[in-house]
Amino acid sequence: MEKVVNKTFQNERILLDGTSWNTCIFRDCEIVISTGVIEVHSCEFIGCHLNLEGNAANIGQMINLFSAQNNPATTNKFALLVGNGFTLDFVTQYGLDSSFPLKNFYSMDINYSDFIDYLPTIKDELLGQDLNDFGCISKYASKYEVGSFEESQLRRFLAMSYSLFQLKVNQYDMSDWKWVKWLRQNKNELACAISFNYDVLLENALNSAELSYSRVGTNESSGKVLVLKPHGSIDFDVTQIAIEPPTSRWGVTTTLNNVPNVEVIQKSDWNLPRVEADIIPPSMENYQRHLQWVDSMYRCYETISNQLNALVIVGSSYWEVDRKEIDFFLEKLPITAKVYIMNPTPSEPLIEKIESLGLSWINFNFDELPW
């Protein structure tokens, strides 16, 4: 193991792994730990930020979970599950609709001209259709096998189109949005948030509510709220597979690489094609459920579910393709938990499922809050 002795570091990104550090000083540095194979003796860290990646991030998340379980003050906890209706609740006031990626989300400012020629099948078979977008995508997805070139084009298109959508949404202030205010009021009780959306509106709302978070199955640093995104996200990628320059990725088919963590890419890279856009298209069941980085989300939820006294469902229609996953989150709840549903007329199969588990439930209108 390499040894570093009596060194001072300032404003640097320092990877601690694989090194023995002795009597060193770190000032305003980003301290990165990935494997945890390190030795630190008599070192001083001043104004530094710790970033746990890889296995170290998983260990950090487990420490947070066990700490929460052993702290009596954290027993009154709830989980939040959001679907597309959560995003719609914010964006419709600005004339946007997150249900229509094939129609540029009804925005004149969202334009695909910079990349759509790299996706000829999408351009020829999907764009310009008069049918419902999700219906068109469903028909397209059923036509091509998972892992085919055409199917990977669809996932790359969704990653790129929703990235442009998110950049447009980022222009609007959400500090007065009712869900941000509600999250801020309940910040000490929120244990976990589950999102089936590709956009990062939930993450932005948590930031606006001054709630730190970390997305399970990624290389993000540990945060107070655990966020699960089993359908993927616009800023997830498998960068362990090097395909450079980025423009050459358009012609490469990559899918379902079973890695322990996905990488969170910078906002400045959202306009680049993903190496592997691990995104579940609308109308498809989650075929990446078995991958390590996705499976870790479900194992994480299992660990904390026994301390939950409520699950709040916002903007999820209990669509057939999502039922297995939603059922999992319901089935792990303790019998004393209550389910809150933002829908004045909730799905009958959802109510049947909740009642079959012996759980109580309450529904509320789209313009209301659960409490």
Short mmCIF file of C-alpha atoms in Angstrom, two decimals:
data_model
loop_
_atom_site.label_atom_id
_atom_site.label_comp_id
_atom_site.label_asym_id
_atom_site.label_seq_id
_atom_site.Cartn_x
_atom_site.Cartn_y
_atom_site.Cartn_z
CA MET A 1 0.00 0.00 0.00
CA GLU A 2 1.36 3.42 -0.97
CA LYS A 3 2.23 5.72 1.95
CA VAL A 4 1.76 9.50 2.07
CA VAL A 5 3.28 11.31 5.04
CA ASN A 6 3.23 14.96 6.21
CA LYS A 7 1.52 16.35 3.12
CA THR A 8 -0.94 19.26 2.86
CA PHE A 9 -3.68 19.27 0.23
CA GLN A 10 -5.99 22.16 -0.60
CA ASN A 11 -8.95 22.47 -3.03
CA GLU A 12 -8.26 19.04 -4.53
CA ARG A 13 -10.23 15.88 -5.21
CA ILE A 14 -8.49 13.19 -3.17
CA LEU A 15 -9.18 9.45 -3.60
CA LEU A 16 -8.24 7.86 -0.26
CA ASP A 17 -8.46 4.22 -1.42
CA GLY A 18 -5.35 2.10 -1.61
CA THR A 19 -3.17 4.49 0.37
CA SER A 20 -1.88 4.86 3.92
CA TRP A 21 -2.21 8.54 4.99
CA ASN A 22 -0.11 9.73 7.92
CA THR A 23 -0.17 13.20 9.56
CA CYS A 24 -1.63 14.85 6.46
CA ILE A 25 -3.78 17.98 6.30
CA PHE A 26 -6.71 18.32 3.89
CA ARG A 27 -8.25 21.79 3.42
CA ASP A 28 -11.45 22.37 1.41
CA CYS A 29 -11.01 19.09 -0.46
CA GLU A 30 -13.45 16.57 -1.90
CA ILE A 31 -12.58 13.35 -0.09
CA VAL A 32 -13.57 10.27 -2.12
CA ILE A 33 -13.81 6.73 -0.75
CA SER A 34 -14.86 3.85 -3.01
CA THR A 35 -13.50 0.50 -1.80
CA GLY A 36 -12.78 1.45 1.82
CA VAL A 37 -9.29 -0.13 1.66
CA ILE A 38 -7.43 2.74 3.37
CA GLU A 39 -5.40 3.65 6.42
CA VAL A 40 -5.67 7.10 8.02
CA HIS A 41 -3.46 8.10 10.96
CA SER A 42 -3.34 11.49 12.72
CA CYS A 43 -4.77 13.36 9.72
CA GLU A 44 -6.75 16.61 9.84
CA PHE A 45 -9.73 17.40 7.58
CA ILE A 46 -10.72 21.08 7.45
CA GLY A 47 -13.78 22.22 5.49
CA CYS A 48 -13.79 19.04 3.41
CA HIS A 49 -16.70 17.22 1.70
CA LEU A 50 -16.92 13.43 1.90
CA ASN A 51 -18.10 11.62 -1.24
CA LEU A 52 -18.79 7.88 -0.87
CA GLU A 53 -18.80 5.92 -4.12
CA GLY A 54 -19.23 2.27 -5.08
CA ASN A 55 -19.18 -0.18 -2.18
CA ALA A 56 -18.46 2.59 0.29
CA ALA A 57 -21.71 4.32 -0.70
CA ASN A 58 -23.65 1.10 -0.08
CA ILE A 59 -22.05 0.71 3.33
CA GLY A 60 -22.85 4.35 4.16
CA GLN A 61 -26.50 3.81 3.26
CA MET A 62 -26.68 0.71 5.47
CA ILE A 63 -25.15 2.60 8.39
CA ASN A 64 -27.83 5.27 7.99
CA LEU A 65 -30.53 2.61 7.94
CA PHE A 66 -29.32 0.86 11.08
CA SER A 67 -28.82 4.18 12.84
CA ALA A 68 -32.42 5.12 12.04
CA GLN A 69 -33.73 1.77 13.30
CA ASN A 70 -31.92 2.13 16.63
CA ASN A 71 -33.06 5.71 17.20
CA PRO A 72 -36.45 5.83 18.97
CA ALA A 73 -37.06 9.36 17.64
CA THR A 74 -37.27 8.05 14.08
CA THR A 75 -40.09 5.51 14.53
CA ASN A 76 -42.81 7.86 13.18
CA LYS A 77 -41.74 7.68 9.54
CA PHE A 78 -43.43 7.64 6.16
CA ALA A 79 -42.52 6.87 2.56
CA LEU A 80 -43.53 8.83 -0.53
CA LEU A 81 -44.24 7.15 -3.88
CA VAL A 82 -44.65 9.42 -6.92
CA GLY A 83 -45.66 8.83 -10.52
CA ASN A 84 -46.19 11.05 -13.53
CA GLY A 85 -49.07 12.90 -11.84
CA PHE A 86 -46.60 14.40 -9.36
CA THR A 87 -44.68 16.03 -12.22
CA LEU A 88 -47.89 17.10 -13.96
CA ASP A 89 -49.06 18.82 -10.79
CA PHE A 90 -46.16 21.26 -11.14
CA VAL A 91 -45.64 21.65 -14.89
CA THR A 92 -49.18 22.05 -16.26
CA GLN A 93 -49.32 25.65 -15.00
CA TYR A 94 -46.51 26.40 -17.48
CA GLY A 95 -48.23 24.73 -20.44
CA LEU A 96 -46.05 21.60 -20.30
CA ASP A 97 -47.16 17.97 -20.26
CA SER A 98 -44.72 15.26 -19.22
CA SER A 99 -46.92 12.60 -20.87
CA PHE A 100 -46.03 13.73 -24.41
CA PRO A 101 -42.33 13.28 -25.22
CA LEU A 102 -43.17 12.61 -28.90
CA LYS A 103 -44.83 16.02 -29.10
CA ASN A 104 -41.99 17.91 -27.40
CA PHE A 105 -44.04 18.08 -24.17
CA TYR A 106 -46.15 20.77 -25.91
CA SER A 107 -43.29 23.26 -25.68
CA MET A 108 -42.01 25.36 -28.57
CA ASP A 109 -38.71 25.69 -26.71
CA ILE A 110 -37.94 21.96 -26.62
CA ASN A 111 -36.32 20.90 -29.88
CA TYR A 112 -34.83 17.53 -30.86
CA SER A 113 -33.01 18.69 -33.99
CA ASP A 114 -29.56 18.32 -32.41
CA PHE A 115 -29.88 14.56 -31.95
CA ILE A 116 -32.94 13.07 -33.67
CA ASP A 117 -31.09 12.25 -36.92
CA TYR A 118 -28.94 9.86 -34.88
CA LEU A 119 -32.13 7.94 -34.04
CA PRO A 120 -33.60 7.18 -37.48
CA THR A 121 -36.05 4.51 -36.32
CA ILE A 122 -37.51 6.83 -33.69
CA LYS A 123 -37.75 9.66 -36.20
CA ASP A 124 -39.46 7.51 -38.83
CA GLU A 125 -41.76 5.39 -36.66
CA LEU A 126 -42.66 7.51 -33.64
CA LEU A 127 -42.43 11.23 -34.28
CA GLY A 128 -45.34 12.97 -35.97
CA GLN A 129 -47.96 10.46 -34.84
CA ASP A 130 -51.45 11.67 -33.98
CA LEU A 131 -52.01 8.88 -31.46
CA ASN A 132 -51.43 9.03 -27.71
CA ASP A 133 -47.69 9.15 -27.05
CA PHE A 134 -47.58 6.32 -24.52
CA GLY A 135 -49.73 4.20 -26.83
CA CYS A 136 -47.30 4.76 -29.70
CA ILE A 137 -44.34 3.96 -27.47
CA SER A 138 -46.08 0.80 -26.24
CA LYS A 139 -46.66 -0.39 -29.81
CA TYR A 140 -43.04 0.38 -30.74
CA ALA A 141 -41.64 -1.35 -27.64
CA SER A 142 -43.66 -4.51 -28.29
CA LYS A 143 -42.33 -4.63 -31.85
CA TYR A 144 -38.63 -4.78 -30.91
CA GLU A 145 -36.85 -7.06 -28.44
CA VAL A 146 -35.20 -5.71 -25.32
CA GLY A 147 -31.54 -5.19 -26.13
CA SER A 148 -32.06 -4.67 -29.85
CA PHE A 149 -30.65 -1.63 -31.60
CA GLU A 150 -34.15 -0.22 -32.14
CA GLU A 151 -35.10 -0.67 -28.48
CA SER A 152 -31.88 0.97 -27.29
CA GLN A 153 -32.72 3.91 -29.58
CA LEU A 154 -35.99 4.29 -27.69
CA ARG A 155 -34.26 4.38 -24.32
CA ARG A 156 -31.70 6.91 -25.56
CA PHE A 157 -34.49 9.04 -27.00
CA LEU A 158 -36.34 9.03 -23.66
CA ALA A 159 -33.17 9.98 -21.78
CA MET A 160 -32.45 12.86 -24.15
CA SER A 161 -36.02 14.16 -24.52
CA TYR A 162 -36.73 14.14 -20.79
CA SER A 163 -33.37 15.83 -20.16
CA LEU A 164 -34.49 18.73 -22.37
CA PHE A 165 -37.84 18.70 -20.60
CA GLN A 166 -36.11 18.91 -17.22
CA LEU A 167 -33.87 21.77 -18.34
CA LYS A 168 -37.00 23.67 -19.35
CA VAL A 169 -38.70 22.90 -16.02
CA ASN A 170 -35.60 24.07 -14.15
CA GLN A 171 -36.35 27.61 -15.33
CA TYR A 172 -39.35 27.83 -13.00
CA ASP A 173 -39.19 28.54 -9.27
CA MET A 174 -40.79 25.79 -7.19
CA SER A 175 -40.19 27.18 -3.70
CA ASP A 176 -43.91 28.02 -3.30
CA TRP A 177 -45.18 24.73 -4.75
CA LYS A 178 -47.48 23.01 -2.26
CA TRP A 179 -45.46 19.78 -2.31
CA VAL A 180 -42.22 21.61 -1.51
CA LYS A 181 -43.89 23.30 1.44
CA TRP A 182 -45.33 19.98 2.59
CA LEU A 183 -41.95 18.23 2.32
CA ARG A 184 -40.36 21.04 4.29
CA GLN A 185 -42.98 20.70 7.03
CA ASN A 186 -42.50 16.93 7.21
CA LYS A 187 -38.75 16.78 6.62
CA ASN A 188 -38.02 14.94 9.88
CA GLU A 189 -40.50 12.15 9.17
CA LEU A 190 -39.75 11.38 5.51
CA ALA A 191 -37.64 8.21 5.44
CA CYS A 192 -37.73 7.30 1.79
CA ALA A 193 -39.07 8.52 -1.56
CA ILE A 194 -39.82 6.27 -4.53
CA SER A 195 -40.11 7.74 -8.02
CA PHE A 196 -41.14 5.96 -11.22
CA ASN A 197 -40.31 9.14 -13.17
CA TYR A 198 -37.22 9.78 -15.30
CA ASP A 199 -37.21 13.50 -14.53
CA VAL A 200 -35.60 14.89 -11.38
CA LEU A 201 -38.53 17.01 -10.23
CA LEU A 202 -38.75 15.04 -6.98
CA GLU A 203 -35.05 15.57 -6.34
CA ASN A 204 -35.41 19.29 -7.05
CA ALA A 205 -38.36 19.46 -4.65
CA LEU A 206 -36.28 17.80 -1.94
CA ASN A 207 -33.49 20.30 -2.57
CA SER A 208 -35.95 23.19 -2.42
CA ALA A 209 -37.29 21.82 0.88
CA GLU A 210 -33.68 21.69 2.17
CA LEU A 211 -33.74 17.91 2.47
CA SER A 212 -30.51 16.09 1.69
CA TYR A 213 -30.96 12.82 -0.19
CA SER A 214 -29.06 10.01 -1.84
CA ARG A 215 -30.31 7.78 -4.62
CA VAL A 216 -29.82 4.12 -3.79
CA GLY A 217 -27.87 2.14 -6.38
CA THR A 218 -25.80 5.13 -7.46
CA ASN A 219 -22.45 6.65 -6.55
CA GLU A 220 -24.08 9.59 -4.71
CA SER A 221 -22.96 10.56 -1.23
CA SER A 222 -25.19 9.50 1.65
CA GLY A 223 -28.09 11.82 2.49
CA LYS A 224 -30.95 12.00 4.97
CA VAL A 225 -33.69 10.76 2.61
CA LEU A 226 -33.21 7.59 0.58
CA VAL A 227 -34.52 7.96 -2.98
CA LEU A 228 -35.38 4.91 -5.08
CA LYS A 229 -35.71 5.23 -8.88
CA PRO A 230 -36.19 1.67 -10.17
CA HIS A 231 -37.24 2.85 -13.65
CA GLY A 232 -34.04 4.86 -14.08
CA SER A 233 -33.33 8.56 -14.33
CA ILE A 234 -32.19 11.07 -16.93
CA ASP A 235 -28.89 11.50 -15.07
CA PHE A 236 -28.00 7.81 -14.62
CA ASP A 237 -25.43 6.10 -16.80
CA VAL A 238 -23.08 3.11 -16.83
CA THR A 239 -19.86 5.04 -17.35
CA GLN A 240 -17.72 2.06 -16.38
CA ILE A 241 -18.08 1.16 -20.06
CA ALA A 242 -15.95 3.66 -21.98
CA ILE A 243 -17.29 4.66 -25.39
CA GLU A 244 -15.57 7.80 -26.67
CA PRO A 245 -16.12 10.21 -28.27
CA PRO A 246 -19.72 10.54 -27.02
CA THR A 247 -21.14 10.89 -30.55
CA SER A 248 -19.99 7.34 -31.34
CA ARG A 249 -22.40 6.01 -28.68
CA TRP A 250 -25.39 6.52 -30.97
CA GLY A 251 -24.45 3.49 -33.03
CA VAL A 252 -23.67 1.18 -30.09
CA THR A 253 -26.22 -1.10 -28.43
CA THR A 254 -25.67 -1.56 -24.69
CA THR A 255 -28.27 -2.78 -22.25
CA LEU A 256 -28.75 -4.51 -18.92
CA ASN A 257 -25.15 -4.44 -17.73
CA ASN A 258 -25.31 -5.86 -14.22
CA VAL A 259 -23.26 -3.29 -12.30
CA PRO A 260 -23.51 -2.66 -8.53
CA ASN A 261 -23.94 1.10 -9.02
CA VAL A 262 -24.79 3.47 -11.82
CA GLU A 263 -23.05 6.81 -12.11
CA VAL A 264 -24.80 10.15 -11.72
CA ILE A 265 -23.75 12.33 -14.65
CA GLN A 266 -23.34 16.09 -14.44
CA LYS A 267 -26.05 18.40 -15.79
CA SER A 268 -23.56 19.67 -18.36
CA ASP A 269 -23.54 16.15 -19.90
CA TRP A 270 -27.32 15.77 -20.18
CA ASN A 271 -27.15 16.78 -23.86
CA LEU A 272 -24.81 13.86 -24.65
CA PRO A 273 -26.00 10.34 -25.54
CA ARG A 274 -25.84 7.93 -22.65
CA VAL A 275 -23.48 4.98 -22.78
CA GLU A 276 -26.40 2.91 -21.51
CA ALA A 277 -29.75 4.60 -20.98
CA ASP A 278 -31.18 2.28 -18.33
CA ILE A 279 -34.70 3.66 -18.56
CA ILE A 280 -37.89 1.59 -18.59
CA PRO A 281 -40.14 2.86 -21.41
CA PRO A 282 -43.77 3.69 -20.57
CA SER A 283 -46.08 0.67 -20.86
CA MET A 284 -43.25 -1.78 -20.10
CA GLU A 285 -42.79 -3.86 -16.96
CA ASN A 286 -39.50 -3.31 -15.19
CA TYR A 287 -37.20 -5.72 -17.03
CA GLN A 288 -34.12 -4.41 -15.18
CA ARG A 289 -35.50 -5.40 -11.77
CA HIS A 290 -32.85 -8.14 -11.37
CA LEU A 291 -29.85 -5.83 -11.92
CA GLN A 292 -27.70 -5.23 -8.85
CA TRP A 293 -28.17 -1.45 -8.76
CA VAL A 294 -31.96 -1.80 -9.03
CA ASP A 295 -32.24 -4.76 -6.66
CA SER A 296 -30.38 -2.79 -3.99
CA MET A 297 -33.33 -0.35 -3.93
CA TYR A 298 -35.77 -3.10 -3.03
CA ARG A 299 -33.46 -4.54 -0.39
CA CYS A 300 -33.05 -1.07 1.05
CA TYR A 301 -36.83 -0.59 1.26
CA GLU A 302 -37.20 -3.97 2.96
CA THR A 303 -34.77 -2.84 5.62
CA ILE A 304 -36.67 0.34 6.52
CA SER A 305 -40.27 -0.68 5.80
CA ASN A 306 -40.96 -2.00 9.30
CA GLN A 307 -40.50 1.50 10.75
CA LEU A 308 -43.01 3.14 8.38
CA ASN A 309 -46.43 4.21 9.59
CA ALA A 310 -47.61 5.59 6.23
CA LEU A 311 -47.12 5.38 2.48
CA VAL A 312 -48.21 8.44 0.49
CA ILE A 313 -48.97 7.71 -3.19
CA VAL A 314 -49.00 10.78 -5.45
CA GLY A 315 -49.75 10.68 -9.16
CA SER A 316 -49.49 6.93 -9.69
CA SER A 317 -52.42 5.26 -11.46
CA TYR A 318 -51.60 1.66 -10.43
CA TRP A 319 -51.06 0.87 -14.10
CA GLU A 320 -50.83 -2.89 -14.75
CA VAL A 321 -47.17 -2.71 -15.75
CA ASP A 322 -46.30 -1.06 -12.40
CA ARG A 323 -48.45 -3.23 -10.13
CA LYS A 324 -45.84 -5.82 -9.17
CA GLU A 325 -43.55 -3.07 -7.93
CA ILE A 326 -46.24 -1.07 -6.12
CA ASP A 327 -47.53 -4.31 -4.57
CA PHE A 328 -44.02 -4.96 -3.24
CA PHE A 329 -43.93 -1.59 -1.48
CA LEU A 330 -47.41 -2.19 -0.05
CA GLU A 331 -46.74 -5.74 1.08
CA LYS A 332 -43.69 -4.73 3.11
CA LEU A 333 -45.64 -2.18 5.19
CA PRO A 334 -46.49 -3.06 8.80
CA ILE A 335 -50.16 -3.82 9.42
CA THR A 336 -50.47 -0.59 11.40
CA ALA A 337 -49.47 1.61 8.45
CA LYS A 338 -51.95 3.77 6.55
CA VAL A 339 -51.91 4.38 2.79
CA TYR A 340 -52.70 7.90 1.53
CA ILE A 341 -53.74 8.18 -2.14
CA MET A 342 -53.85 11.44 -4.09
CA ASN A 343 -56.84 10.59 -6.26
CA PRO A 344 -60.52 11.40 -5.64
CA THR A 345 -61.44 8.14 -7.42
CA PRO A 346 -58.60 5.71 -6.70
CA SER A 347 -58.12 2.54 -8.72
CA GLU A 348 -60.42 -0.26 -7.55
CA PRO A 349 -57.67 -2.91 -7.94
CA LEU A 350 -55.39 -0.73 -5.78
CA ILE A 351 -58.01 -0.47 -3.04
CA GLU A 352 -58.63 -4.22 -3.23
CA LYS A 353 -54.91 -4.86 -2.85
CA ILE A 354 -54.58 -2.51 0.13
CA GLU A 355 -57.59 -4.00 1.90
CA SER A 356 -56.42 -7.57 1.19
CA LEU A 357 -53.29 -6.73 3.19
CA GLY A 358 -55.37 -5.48 6.11
CA LEU A 359 -54.09 -1.93 5.68
CA SER A 360 -56.22 1.18 6.15
CA TRP A 361 -56.33 3.88 3.49
CA ILE A 362 -57.58 7.39 2.82
CA ASN A 363 -57.77 9.34 -0.42
CA PHE A 364 -57.55 13.07 -1.08
CA ASN A 365 -58.09 15.39 -4.06
CA PHE A 366 -55.41 16.55 -6.50
CA ASP A 367 -55.47 20.06 -5.01
CA GLU A 368 -55.13 18.78 -1.43
CA LEU A 369 -52.35 17.41 0.74
CA PRO A 370 -52.41 14.17 2.76
CA TRP A 371 -52.16 16.03 6.08
#
